[in-house]
C-alpha positions as a LaTeX table, in Angstrom:
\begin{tabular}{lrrr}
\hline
Residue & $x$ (\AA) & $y$ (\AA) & $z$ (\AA) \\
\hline
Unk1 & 10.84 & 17.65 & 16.07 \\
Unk2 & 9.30 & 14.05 & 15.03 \\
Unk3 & 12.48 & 12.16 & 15.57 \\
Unk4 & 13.14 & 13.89 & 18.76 \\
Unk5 & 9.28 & 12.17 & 19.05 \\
Unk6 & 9.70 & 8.86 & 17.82 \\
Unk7 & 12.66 & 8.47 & 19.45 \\
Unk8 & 11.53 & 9.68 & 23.58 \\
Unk9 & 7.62 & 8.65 & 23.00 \\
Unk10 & 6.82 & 6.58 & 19.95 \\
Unk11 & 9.67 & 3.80 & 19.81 \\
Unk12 & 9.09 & 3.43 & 23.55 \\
Unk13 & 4.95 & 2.60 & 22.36 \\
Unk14 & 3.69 & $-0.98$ & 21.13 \\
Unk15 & 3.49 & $-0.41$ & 17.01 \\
Unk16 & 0.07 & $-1.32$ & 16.82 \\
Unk17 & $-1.06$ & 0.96 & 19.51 \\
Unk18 & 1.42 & 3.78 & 18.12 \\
Unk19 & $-0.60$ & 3.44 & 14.60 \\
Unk20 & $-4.06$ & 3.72 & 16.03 \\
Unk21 & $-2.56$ & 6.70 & 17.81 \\
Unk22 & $-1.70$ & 8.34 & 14.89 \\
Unk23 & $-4.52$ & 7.50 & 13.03 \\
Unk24 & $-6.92$ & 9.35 & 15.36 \\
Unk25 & $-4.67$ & 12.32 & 14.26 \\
Unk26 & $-5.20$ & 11.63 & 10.51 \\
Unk27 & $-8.53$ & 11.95 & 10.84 \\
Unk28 & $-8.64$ & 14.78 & 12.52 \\
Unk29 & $-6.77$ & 16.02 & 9.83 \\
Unk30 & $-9.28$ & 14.67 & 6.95 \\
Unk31 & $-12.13$ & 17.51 & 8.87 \\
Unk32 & $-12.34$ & 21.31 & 7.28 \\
Unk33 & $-10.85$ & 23.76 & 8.56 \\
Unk34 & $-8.00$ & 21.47 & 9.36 \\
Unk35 & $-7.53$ & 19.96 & 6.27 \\
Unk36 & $-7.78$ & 22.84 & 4.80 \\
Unk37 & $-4.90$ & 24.31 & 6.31 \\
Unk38 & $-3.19$ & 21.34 & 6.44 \\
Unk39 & $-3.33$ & 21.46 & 2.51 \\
Unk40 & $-1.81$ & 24.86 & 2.15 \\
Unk41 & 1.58 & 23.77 & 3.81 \\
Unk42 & 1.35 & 20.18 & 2.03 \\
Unk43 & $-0.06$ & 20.34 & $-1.32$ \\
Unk44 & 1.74 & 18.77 & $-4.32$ \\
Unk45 & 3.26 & 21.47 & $-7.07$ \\
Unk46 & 1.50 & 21.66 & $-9.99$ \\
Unk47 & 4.28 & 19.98 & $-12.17$ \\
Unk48 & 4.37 & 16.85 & $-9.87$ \\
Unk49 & 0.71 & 16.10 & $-11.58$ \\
Unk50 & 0.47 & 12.55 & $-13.83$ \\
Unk51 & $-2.24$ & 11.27 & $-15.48$ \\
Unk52 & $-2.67$ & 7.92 & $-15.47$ \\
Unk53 & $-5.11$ & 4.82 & $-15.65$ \\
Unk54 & $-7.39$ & 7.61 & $-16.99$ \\
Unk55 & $-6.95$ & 9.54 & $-13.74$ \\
Unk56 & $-5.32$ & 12.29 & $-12.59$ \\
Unk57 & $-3.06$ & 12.38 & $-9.58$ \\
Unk58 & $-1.18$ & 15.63 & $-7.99$ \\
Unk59 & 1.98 & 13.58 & $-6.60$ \\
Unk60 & 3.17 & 10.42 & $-8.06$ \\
Unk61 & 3.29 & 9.36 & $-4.39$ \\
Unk62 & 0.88 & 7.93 & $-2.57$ \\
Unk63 & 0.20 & 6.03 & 0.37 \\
Unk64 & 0.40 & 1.88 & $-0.04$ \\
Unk65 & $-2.19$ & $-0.40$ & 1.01 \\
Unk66 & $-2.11$ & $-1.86$ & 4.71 \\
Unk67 & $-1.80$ & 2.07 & 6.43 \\
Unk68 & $-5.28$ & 2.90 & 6.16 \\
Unk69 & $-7.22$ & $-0.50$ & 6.20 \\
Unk70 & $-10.38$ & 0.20 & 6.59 \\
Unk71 & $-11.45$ & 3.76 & 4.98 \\
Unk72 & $-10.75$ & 5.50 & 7.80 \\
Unk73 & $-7.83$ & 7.99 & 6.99 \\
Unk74 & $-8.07$ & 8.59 & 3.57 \\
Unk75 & $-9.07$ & 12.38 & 3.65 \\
Unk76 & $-6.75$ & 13.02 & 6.15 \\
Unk77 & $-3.98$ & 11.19 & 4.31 \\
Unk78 & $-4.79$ & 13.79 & 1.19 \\
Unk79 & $-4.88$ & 16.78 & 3.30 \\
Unk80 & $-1.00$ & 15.45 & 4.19 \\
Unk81 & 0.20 & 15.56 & 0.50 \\
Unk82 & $-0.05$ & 12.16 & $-0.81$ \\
Unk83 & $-1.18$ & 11.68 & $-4.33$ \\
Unk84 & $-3.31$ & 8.42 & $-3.86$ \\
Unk85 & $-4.19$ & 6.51 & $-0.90$ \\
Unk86 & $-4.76$ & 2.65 & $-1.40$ \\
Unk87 & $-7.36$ & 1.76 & 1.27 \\
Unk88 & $-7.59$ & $-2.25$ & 2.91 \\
Unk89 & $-6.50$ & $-4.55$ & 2.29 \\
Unk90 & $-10.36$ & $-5.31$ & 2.40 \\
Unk91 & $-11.76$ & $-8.68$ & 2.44 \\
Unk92 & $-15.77$ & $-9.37$ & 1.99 \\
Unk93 & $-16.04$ & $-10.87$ & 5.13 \\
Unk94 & $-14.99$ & $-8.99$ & 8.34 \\
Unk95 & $-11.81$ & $-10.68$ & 10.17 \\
Unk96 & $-9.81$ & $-9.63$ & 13.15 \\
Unk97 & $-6.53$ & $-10.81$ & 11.99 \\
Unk98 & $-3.89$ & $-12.64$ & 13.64 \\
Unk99 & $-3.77$ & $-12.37$ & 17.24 \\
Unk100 & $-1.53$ & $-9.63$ & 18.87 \\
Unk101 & 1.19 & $-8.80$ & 18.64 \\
Unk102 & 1.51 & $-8.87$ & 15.49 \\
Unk103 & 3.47 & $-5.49$ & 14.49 \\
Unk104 & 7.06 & $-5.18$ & 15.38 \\
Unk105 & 9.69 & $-2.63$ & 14.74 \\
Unk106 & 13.44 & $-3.00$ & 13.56 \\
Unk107 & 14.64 & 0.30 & 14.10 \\
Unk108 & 18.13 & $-0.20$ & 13.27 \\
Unk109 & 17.22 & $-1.44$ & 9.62 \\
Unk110 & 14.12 & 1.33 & 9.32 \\
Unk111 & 12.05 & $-1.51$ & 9.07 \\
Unk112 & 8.74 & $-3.40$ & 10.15 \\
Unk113 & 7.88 & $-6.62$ & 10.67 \\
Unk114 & 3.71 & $-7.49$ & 9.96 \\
Unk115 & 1.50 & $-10.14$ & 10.27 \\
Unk116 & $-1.44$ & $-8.19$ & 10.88 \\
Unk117 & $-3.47$ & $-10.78$ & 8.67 \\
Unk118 & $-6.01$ & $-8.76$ & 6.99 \\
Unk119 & $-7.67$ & $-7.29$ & 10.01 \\
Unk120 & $-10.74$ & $-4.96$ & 8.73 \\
Unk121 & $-14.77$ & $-4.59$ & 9.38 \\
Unk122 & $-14.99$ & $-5.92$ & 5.90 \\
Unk123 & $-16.47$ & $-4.93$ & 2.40 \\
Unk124 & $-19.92$ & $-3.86$ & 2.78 \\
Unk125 & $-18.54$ & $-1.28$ & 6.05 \\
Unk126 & $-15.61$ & 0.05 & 3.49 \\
Unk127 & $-18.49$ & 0.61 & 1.05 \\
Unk128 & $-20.47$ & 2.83 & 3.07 \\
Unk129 & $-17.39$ & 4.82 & 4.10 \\
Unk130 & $-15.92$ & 4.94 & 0.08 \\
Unk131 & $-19.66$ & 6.32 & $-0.45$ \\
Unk132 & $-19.31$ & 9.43 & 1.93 \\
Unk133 & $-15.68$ & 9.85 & 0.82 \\
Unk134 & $-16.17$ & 10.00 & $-3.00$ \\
Unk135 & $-19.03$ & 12.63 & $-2.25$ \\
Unk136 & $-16.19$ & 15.30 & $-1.50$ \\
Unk137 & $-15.40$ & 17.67 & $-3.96$ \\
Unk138 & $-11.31$ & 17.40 & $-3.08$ \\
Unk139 & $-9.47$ & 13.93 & $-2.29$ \\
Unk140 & $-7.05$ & 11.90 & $-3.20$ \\
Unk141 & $-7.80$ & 9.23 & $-5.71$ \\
Unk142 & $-8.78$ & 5.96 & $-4.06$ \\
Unk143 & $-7.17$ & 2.89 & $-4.61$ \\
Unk144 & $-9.46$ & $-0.06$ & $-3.41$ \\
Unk145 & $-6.56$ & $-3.29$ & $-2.10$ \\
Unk146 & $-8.70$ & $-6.38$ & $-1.63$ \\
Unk147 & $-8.08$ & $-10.03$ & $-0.74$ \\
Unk148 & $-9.10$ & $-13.23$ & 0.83 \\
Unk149 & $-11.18$ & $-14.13$ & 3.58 \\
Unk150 & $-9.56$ & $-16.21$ & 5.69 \\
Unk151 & $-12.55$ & $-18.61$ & 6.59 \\
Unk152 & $-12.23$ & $-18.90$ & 2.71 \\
Unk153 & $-10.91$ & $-22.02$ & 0.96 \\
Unk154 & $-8.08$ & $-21.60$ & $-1.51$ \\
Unk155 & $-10.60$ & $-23.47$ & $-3.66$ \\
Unk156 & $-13.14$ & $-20.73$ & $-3.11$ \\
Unk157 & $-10.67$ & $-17.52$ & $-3.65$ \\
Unk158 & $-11.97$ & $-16.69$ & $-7.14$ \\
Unk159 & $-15.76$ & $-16.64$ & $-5.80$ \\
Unk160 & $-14.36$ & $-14.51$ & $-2.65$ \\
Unk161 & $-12.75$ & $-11.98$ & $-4.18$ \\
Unk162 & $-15.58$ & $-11.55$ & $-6.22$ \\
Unk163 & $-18.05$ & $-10.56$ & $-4.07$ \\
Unk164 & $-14.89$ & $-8.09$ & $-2.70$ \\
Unk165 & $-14.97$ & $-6.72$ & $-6.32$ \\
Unk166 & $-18.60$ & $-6.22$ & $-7.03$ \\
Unk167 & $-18.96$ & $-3.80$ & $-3.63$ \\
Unk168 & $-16.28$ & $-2.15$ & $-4.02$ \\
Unk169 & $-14.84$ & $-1.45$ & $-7.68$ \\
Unk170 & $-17.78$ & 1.10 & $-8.38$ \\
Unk171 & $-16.92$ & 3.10 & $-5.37$ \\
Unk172 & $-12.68$ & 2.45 & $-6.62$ \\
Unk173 & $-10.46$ & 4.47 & $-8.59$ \\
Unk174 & $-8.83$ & 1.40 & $-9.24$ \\
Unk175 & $-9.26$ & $-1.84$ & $-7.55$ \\
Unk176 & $-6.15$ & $-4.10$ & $-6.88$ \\
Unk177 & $-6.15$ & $-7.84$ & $-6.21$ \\
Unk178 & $-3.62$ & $-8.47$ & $-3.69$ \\
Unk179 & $-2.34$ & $-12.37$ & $-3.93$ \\
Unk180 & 0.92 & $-11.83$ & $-1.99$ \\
Unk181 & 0.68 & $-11.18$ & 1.48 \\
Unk182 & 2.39 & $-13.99$ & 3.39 \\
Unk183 & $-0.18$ & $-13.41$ & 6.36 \\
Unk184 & $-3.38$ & $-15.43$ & 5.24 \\
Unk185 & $-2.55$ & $-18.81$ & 4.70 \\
Unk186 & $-2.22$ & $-20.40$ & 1.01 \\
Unk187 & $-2.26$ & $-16.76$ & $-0.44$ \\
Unk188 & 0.80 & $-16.31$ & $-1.94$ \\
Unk189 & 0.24 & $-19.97$ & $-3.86$ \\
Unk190 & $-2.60$ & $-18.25$ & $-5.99$ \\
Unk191 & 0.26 & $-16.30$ & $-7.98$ \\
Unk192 & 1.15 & $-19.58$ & $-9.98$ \\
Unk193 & 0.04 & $-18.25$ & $-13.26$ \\
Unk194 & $-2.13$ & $-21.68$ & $-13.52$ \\
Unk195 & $-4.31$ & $-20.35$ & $-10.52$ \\
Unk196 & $-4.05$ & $-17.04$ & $-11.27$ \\
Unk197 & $-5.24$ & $-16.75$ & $-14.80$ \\
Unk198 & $-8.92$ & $-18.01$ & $-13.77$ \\
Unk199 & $-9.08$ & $-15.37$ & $-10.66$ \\
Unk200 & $-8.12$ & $-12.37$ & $-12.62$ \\
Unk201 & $-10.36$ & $-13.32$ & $-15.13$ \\
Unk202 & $-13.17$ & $-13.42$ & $-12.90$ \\
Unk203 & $-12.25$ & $-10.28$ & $-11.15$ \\
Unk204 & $-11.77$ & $-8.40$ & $-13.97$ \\
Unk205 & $-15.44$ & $-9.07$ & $-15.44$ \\
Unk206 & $-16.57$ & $-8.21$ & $-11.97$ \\
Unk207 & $-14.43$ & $-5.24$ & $-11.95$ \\
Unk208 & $-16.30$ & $-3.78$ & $-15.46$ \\
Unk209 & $-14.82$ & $-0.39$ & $-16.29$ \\
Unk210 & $-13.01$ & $-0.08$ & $-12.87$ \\
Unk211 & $-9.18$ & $-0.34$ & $-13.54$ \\
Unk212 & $-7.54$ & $-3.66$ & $-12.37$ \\
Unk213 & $-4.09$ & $-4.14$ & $-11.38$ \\
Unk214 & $-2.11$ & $-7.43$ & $-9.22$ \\
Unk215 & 0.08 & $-6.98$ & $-6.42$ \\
Unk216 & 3.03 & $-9.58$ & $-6.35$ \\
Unk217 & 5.34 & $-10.45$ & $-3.97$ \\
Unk218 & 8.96 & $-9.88$ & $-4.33$ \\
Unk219 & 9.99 & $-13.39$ & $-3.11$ \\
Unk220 & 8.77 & $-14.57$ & $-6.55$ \\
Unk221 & 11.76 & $-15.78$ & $-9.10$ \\
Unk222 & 12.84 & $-13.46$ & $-11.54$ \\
Unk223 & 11.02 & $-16.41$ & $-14.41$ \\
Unk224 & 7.69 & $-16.10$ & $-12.30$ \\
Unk225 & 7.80 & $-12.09$ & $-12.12$ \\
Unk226 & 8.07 & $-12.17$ & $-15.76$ \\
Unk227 & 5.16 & $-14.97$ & $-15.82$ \\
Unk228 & 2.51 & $-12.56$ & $-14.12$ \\
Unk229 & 3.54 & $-9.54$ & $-15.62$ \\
Unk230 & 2.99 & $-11.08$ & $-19.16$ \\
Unk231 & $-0.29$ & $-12.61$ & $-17.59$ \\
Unk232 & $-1.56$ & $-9.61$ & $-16.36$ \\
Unk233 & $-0.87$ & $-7.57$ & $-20.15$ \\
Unk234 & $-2.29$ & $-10.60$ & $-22.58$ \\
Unk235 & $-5.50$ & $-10.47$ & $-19.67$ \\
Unk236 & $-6.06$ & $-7.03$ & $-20.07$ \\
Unk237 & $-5.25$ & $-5.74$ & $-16.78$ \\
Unk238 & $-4.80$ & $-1.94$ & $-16.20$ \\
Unk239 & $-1.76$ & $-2.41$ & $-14.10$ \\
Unk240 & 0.72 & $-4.29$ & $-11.67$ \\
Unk241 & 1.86 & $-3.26$ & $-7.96$ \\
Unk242 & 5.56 & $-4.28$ & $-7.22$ \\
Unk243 & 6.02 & $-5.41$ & $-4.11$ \\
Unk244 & 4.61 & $-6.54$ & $-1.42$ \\
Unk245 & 6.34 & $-7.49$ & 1.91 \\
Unk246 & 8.80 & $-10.06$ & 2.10 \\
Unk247 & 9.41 & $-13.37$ & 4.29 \\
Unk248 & 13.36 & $-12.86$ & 3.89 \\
Unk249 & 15.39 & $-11.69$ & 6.89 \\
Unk250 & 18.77 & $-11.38$ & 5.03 \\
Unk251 & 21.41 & $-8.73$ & 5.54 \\
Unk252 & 19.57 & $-6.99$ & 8.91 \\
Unk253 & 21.61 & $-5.25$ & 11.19 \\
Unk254 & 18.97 & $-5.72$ & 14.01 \\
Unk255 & 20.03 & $-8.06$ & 16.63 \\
Unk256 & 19.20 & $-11.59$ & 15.26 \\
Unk257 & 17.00 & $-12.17$ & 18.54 \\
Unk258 & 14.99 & $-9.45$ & 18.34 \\
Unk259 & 14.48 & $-10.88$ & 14.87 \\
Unk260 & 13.69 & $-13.70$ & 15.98 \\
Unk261 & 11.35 & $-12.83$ & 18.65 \\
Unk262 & 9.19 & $-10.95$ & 16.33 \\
Unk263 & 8.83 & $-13.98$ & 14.42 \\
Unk264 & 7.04 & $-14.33$ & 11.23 \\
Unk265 & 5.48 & $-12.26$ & 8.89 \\
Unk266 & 5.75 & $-9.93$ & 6.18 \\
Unk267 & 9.65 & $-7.52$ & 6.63 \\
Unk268 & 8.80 & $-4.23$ & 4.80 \\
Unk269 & 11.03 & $-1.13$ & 4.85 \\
Unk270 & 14.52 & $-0.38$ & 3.70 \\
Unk271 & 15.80 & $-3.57$ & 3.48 \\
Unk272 & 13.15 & $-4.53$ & 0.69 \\
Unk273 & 14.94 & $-1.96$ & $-1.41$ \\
Unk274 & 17.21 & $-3.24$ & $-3.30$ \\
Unk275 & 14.77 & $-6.52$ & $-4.47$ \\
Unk276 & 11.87 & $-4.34$ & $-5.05$ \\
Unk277 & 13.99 & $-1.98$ & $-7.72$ \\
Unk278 & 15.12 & $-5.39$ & $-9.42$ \\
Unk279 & 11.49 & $-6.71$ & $-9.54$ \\
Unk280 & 10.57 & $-2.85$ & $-10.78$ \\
Unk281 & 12.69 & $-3.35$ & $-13.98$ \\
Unk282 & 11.89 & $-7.07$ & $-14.47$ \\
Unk283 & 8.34 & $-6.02$ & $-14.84$ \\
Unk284 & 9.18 & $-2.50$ & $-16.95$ \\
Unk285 & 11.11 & $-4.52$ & $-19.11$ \\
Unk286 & 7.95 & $-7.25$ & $-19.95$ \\
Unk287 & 4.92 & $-5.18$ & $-20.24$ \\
Unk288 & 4.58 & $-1.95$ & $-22.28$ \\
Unk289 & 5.34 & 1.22 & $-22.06$ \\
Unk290 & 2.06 & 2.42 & $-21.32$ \\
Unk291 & 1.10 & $-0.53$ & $-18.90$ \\
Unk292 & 0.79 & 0.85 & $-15.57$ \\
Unk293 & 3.59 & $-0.24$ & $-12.68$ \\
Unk294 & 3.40 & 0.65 & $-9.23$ \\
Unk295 & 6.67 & 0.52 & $-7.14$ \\
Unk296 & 6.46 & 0.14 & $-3.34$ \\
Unk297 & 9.19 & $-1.41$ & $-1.10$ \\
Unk298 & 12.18 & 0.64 & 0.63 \\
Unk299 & 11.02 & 3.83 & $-0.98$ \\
Unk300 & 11.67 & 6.62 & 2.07 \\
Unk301 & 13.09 & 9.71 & 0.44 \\
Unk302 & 12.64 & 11.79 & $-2.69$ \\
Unk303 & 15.51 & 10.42 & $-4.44$ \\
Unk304 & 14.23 & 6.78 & $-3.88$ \\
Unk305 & 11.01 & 7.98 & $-5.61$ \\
Unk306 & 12.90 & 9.53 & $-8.58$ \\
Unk307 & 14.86 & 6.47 & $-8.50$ \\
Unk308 & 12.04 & 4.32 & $-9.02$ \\
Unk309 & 10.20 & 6.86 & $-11.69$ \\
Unk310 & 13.61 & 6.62 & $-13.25$ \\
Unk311 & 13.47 & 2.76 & $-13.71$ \\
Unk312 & 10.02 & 2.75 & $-15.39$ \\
Unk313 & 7.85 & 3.15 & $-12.39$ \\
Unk314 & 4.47 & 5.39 & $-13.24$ \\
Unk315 & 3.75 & 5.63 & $-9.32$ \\
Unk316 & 5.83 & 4.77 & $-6.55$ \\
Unk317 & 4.10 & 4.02 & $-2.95$ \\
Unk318 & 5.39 & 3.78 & 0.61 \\
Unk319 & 4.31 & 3.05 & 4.25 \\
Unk320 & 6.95 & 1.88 & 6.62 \\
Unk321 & 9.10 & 5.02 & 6.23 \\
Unk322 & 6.05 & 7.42 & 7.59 \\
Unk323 & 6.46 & 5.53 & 11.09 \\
Unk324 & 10.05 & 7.14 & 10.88 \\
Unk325 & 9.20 & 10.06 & 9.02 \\
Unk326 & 6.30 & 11.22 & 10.48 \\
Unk327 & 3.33 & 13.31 & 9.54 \\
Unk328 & 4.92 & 15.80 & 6.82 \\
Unk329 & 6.51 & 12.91 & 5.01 \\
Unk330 & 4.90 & 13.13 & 1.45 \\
Unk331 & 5.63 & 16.94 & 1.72 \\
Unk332 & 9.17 & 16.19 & 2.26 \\
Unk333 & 8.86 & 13.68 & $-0.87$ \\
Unk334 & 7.09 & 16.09 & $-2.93$ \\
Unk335 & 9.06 & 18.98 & $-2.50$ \\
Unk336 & 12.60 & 17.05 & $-2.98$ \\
Unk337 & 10.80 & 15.79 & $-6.37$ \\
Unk338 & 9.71 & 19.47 & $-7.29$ \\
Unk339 & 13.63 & 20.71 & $-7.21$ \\
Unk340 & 14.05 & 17.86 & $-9.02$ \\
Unk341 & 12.18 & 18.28 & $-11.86$ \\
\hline
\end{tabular}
C-alpha cells in the first residue's frame, strides 16, 4: 500500500512539505489510545532487547538524528517500533536553517540530498518538550543530537555547545555532539583531533553522568577515523556515531542534472552504504569491545541491520529509508531481525 503511496502522492510532493506531512501523523500516533494500538502491531520481541550505555533498549534500531528535530515525534516514533529516537540536531540558539529548498530526493539511488542546516526552535524549547516526554511511563530512550549555532564563531564552538549540553544532557539518555554535518559552515573542521580534544573535553564535564558519544563524518580518511575513535576512548567518551551524511556524489544512477540541480549538501541513503560499513569496522577495530558504536548510513532492511550488528555495531540507526519505507518500517526491521535471531 505505501509504495503504491509514495509513488502516485508522495514523490509527486516537495520533500520538505512531504516530512511535515508525515510528521503531523507521528504525532498523532505518540497520543493514547493510538499509540497504544499502534504498539500492539509494532512492538519489538522480547529477544531483540540490548542493554547498553547503562540503558535498556527493546530494538537495536532506532531512529537517527535529523527526522525528528525538534522533540516533536518522539512518542509517536516509539509507538512505531523503533528502539531509540535521537531528537535535533538541537542548537542553543534557535535558527531557521538554510533557505528552501533545501531537501531533495534521488529516487533512483533511494537516496536524499539535505542541507536543511540545523533548522530547530532551539535548546531551551527542546527542554521543555524532553521535560513532558520523560514524564511518560513508556518511551523510547532519548538520544539528545546537538551542534552549533550558526551565528556562532568556530572560535566560540566549545562555549556553544556548552550551553547546548547543560539544558539538555539532564533531560538525555545520552547526549551526542555532532561535528560533521556539512550544512553549517566550518563544522566539519572541528573533527581535527587538535580542535576536537578541547570541545569534548568541555562537553563532557558539562555533560556529568549523561553518556557522551561523537558523530563523524564518513568523508574523513581512514588515518583520521582511527584518530577520533582513539580520541574519543583515551577521553572517556561513552560512545561514537558512524556516519553522518556525505558531500560525495560518486556512483549515482540519478540523472547527473538532477544531481546537479539539487546542489549541495549532505547525500544520505543507500549509496552511503558501502563507506559507512568500512568506517563501522575502522572504528570496531580501534576502540574496545565494550565501547559503544552506533552505525547509521544505507541501513534500509533487516539484513543491513544484522549486517552492521555483525561488524561490531551495538546499535544501528536509519532515516532516509522510512521516506521509502513508510510508517511500519522498524516493524519490518524488527521482525526480519526476530527470525533472525
Amino acid at each position: 500500500m505505501y509504495p503504491l503511496l509514495f509513488r502516485t502522492v508522495l514523490s509527486r510532493m516537495d520533500p520538505e512539505s512531504a516530512h511535515h506531512a508525515a510528521m503531523a501523523v507521528i504525532r498523532v500516533l505518540g497520543v493514547p489510545p493510538f499509540s497504544w494500538a499502534a504498539r500492539v502491531l509494532t512492538r519489538p520481541a522480547p529477544e531483540l532487547a540490548t542493554s547498553v550505555l547503562g540503558l535498556r533498549f527493546e530494538s537495536p534500531f532506532g531512529v537517527a538524528a535529523g527526522f525528528d528535530k525538534d522533540v516533536k515525534g518522539a512518542a509517536g516514533l516509539f509507538a512505531l517500533g523503533f528502539g531509540h529516537v535521537e531528537v535535533g540536531t538541537l542548537t542553543a540558539i534557535p535558527q531557521p536553517g538554510n533557505p528552501r529548498p533545501r531537501l531533495f530526493r534521488l529516487i533512483p539511488d533511494r537516496a536524499v540530498i539535505n542541507r536543511m542546516g540545523f533548522n530547530n526552535h532551539g535548546a531551551e524549547a527542546a527542554a521543555a518538550r524532553l521535560r513532558r516526554l520523560r514524564r511518560r511511563s513508556r518511551r523510547a530512550v532519548l538520544g539528545v543530537n546537538i551542534g552549533k549555532s550558526r551565528v556562532v564563531d568556530v572560535a566560540e564552538a566549545t562555549a556553544d555547545y556548552v550551553r547546548s549540553a547543560s539544558l539538555l544532557a539532564p533531560l538525555a539518555d545520552y547526549l551526542v555532539v555532532n561535528v560533521s554535518s556539512p550544512n553549517t559552515p566550518g563544522l566539519r573542521g572541528l573533527q581535527a583531533v587538535e580542535t576536537l580534544r578541547p570541545l569534548l573535553q568541555a562537553v563532557r564535564d558539562a555533560a556529568g553522568a549523561t553518556p557522551l558519544l561523537v558523530k563523524i563524518a564518513p568523508d574523513l580518511a581512514d588515518d583520521e577515523v582511527e584518530a577520533v575513535a582513539q580520541l574519543a576512548v583515551e577521553l572517556g567518551l561513552a560512545g561514537l556515531i558512524a556516519t553522518n551524511t556525505t558531500i560525495s556524489r560518486e556512483g549515482l544512477a540519478t540523472d547527473p542534472a538532477t544531481v546537479v540541480a539539487a546542489g549541495v549538501g549532505g547525500l544520505s541513503g543507500a549509496p552511503l552504504r558501502a563507506r559507512s560499513l568500512e568506517v563501522l569496522r575502522l572504528v570496531r577495530a580501534a576502540v574496545p569491545a565494550d565501547f559503544c558504536v552506533v552505525s547509521v548510513g544505507g541501513v534500509e532492511t533487516a539484513a543491513d541491520v544484522q549486517e552492521r550488528l555483525d561488524a561490531g555495531a551495538t546499535l544501528v540507526q536509519g532515516y532516509t529509508a522510512f521516506l521509502y519505507r513508510g510508517p511500519l518500517w522498524a516493524r519490518q526491521i524488527n521482525r526480519g531481525l526476530a527470525k533472525r535471531s
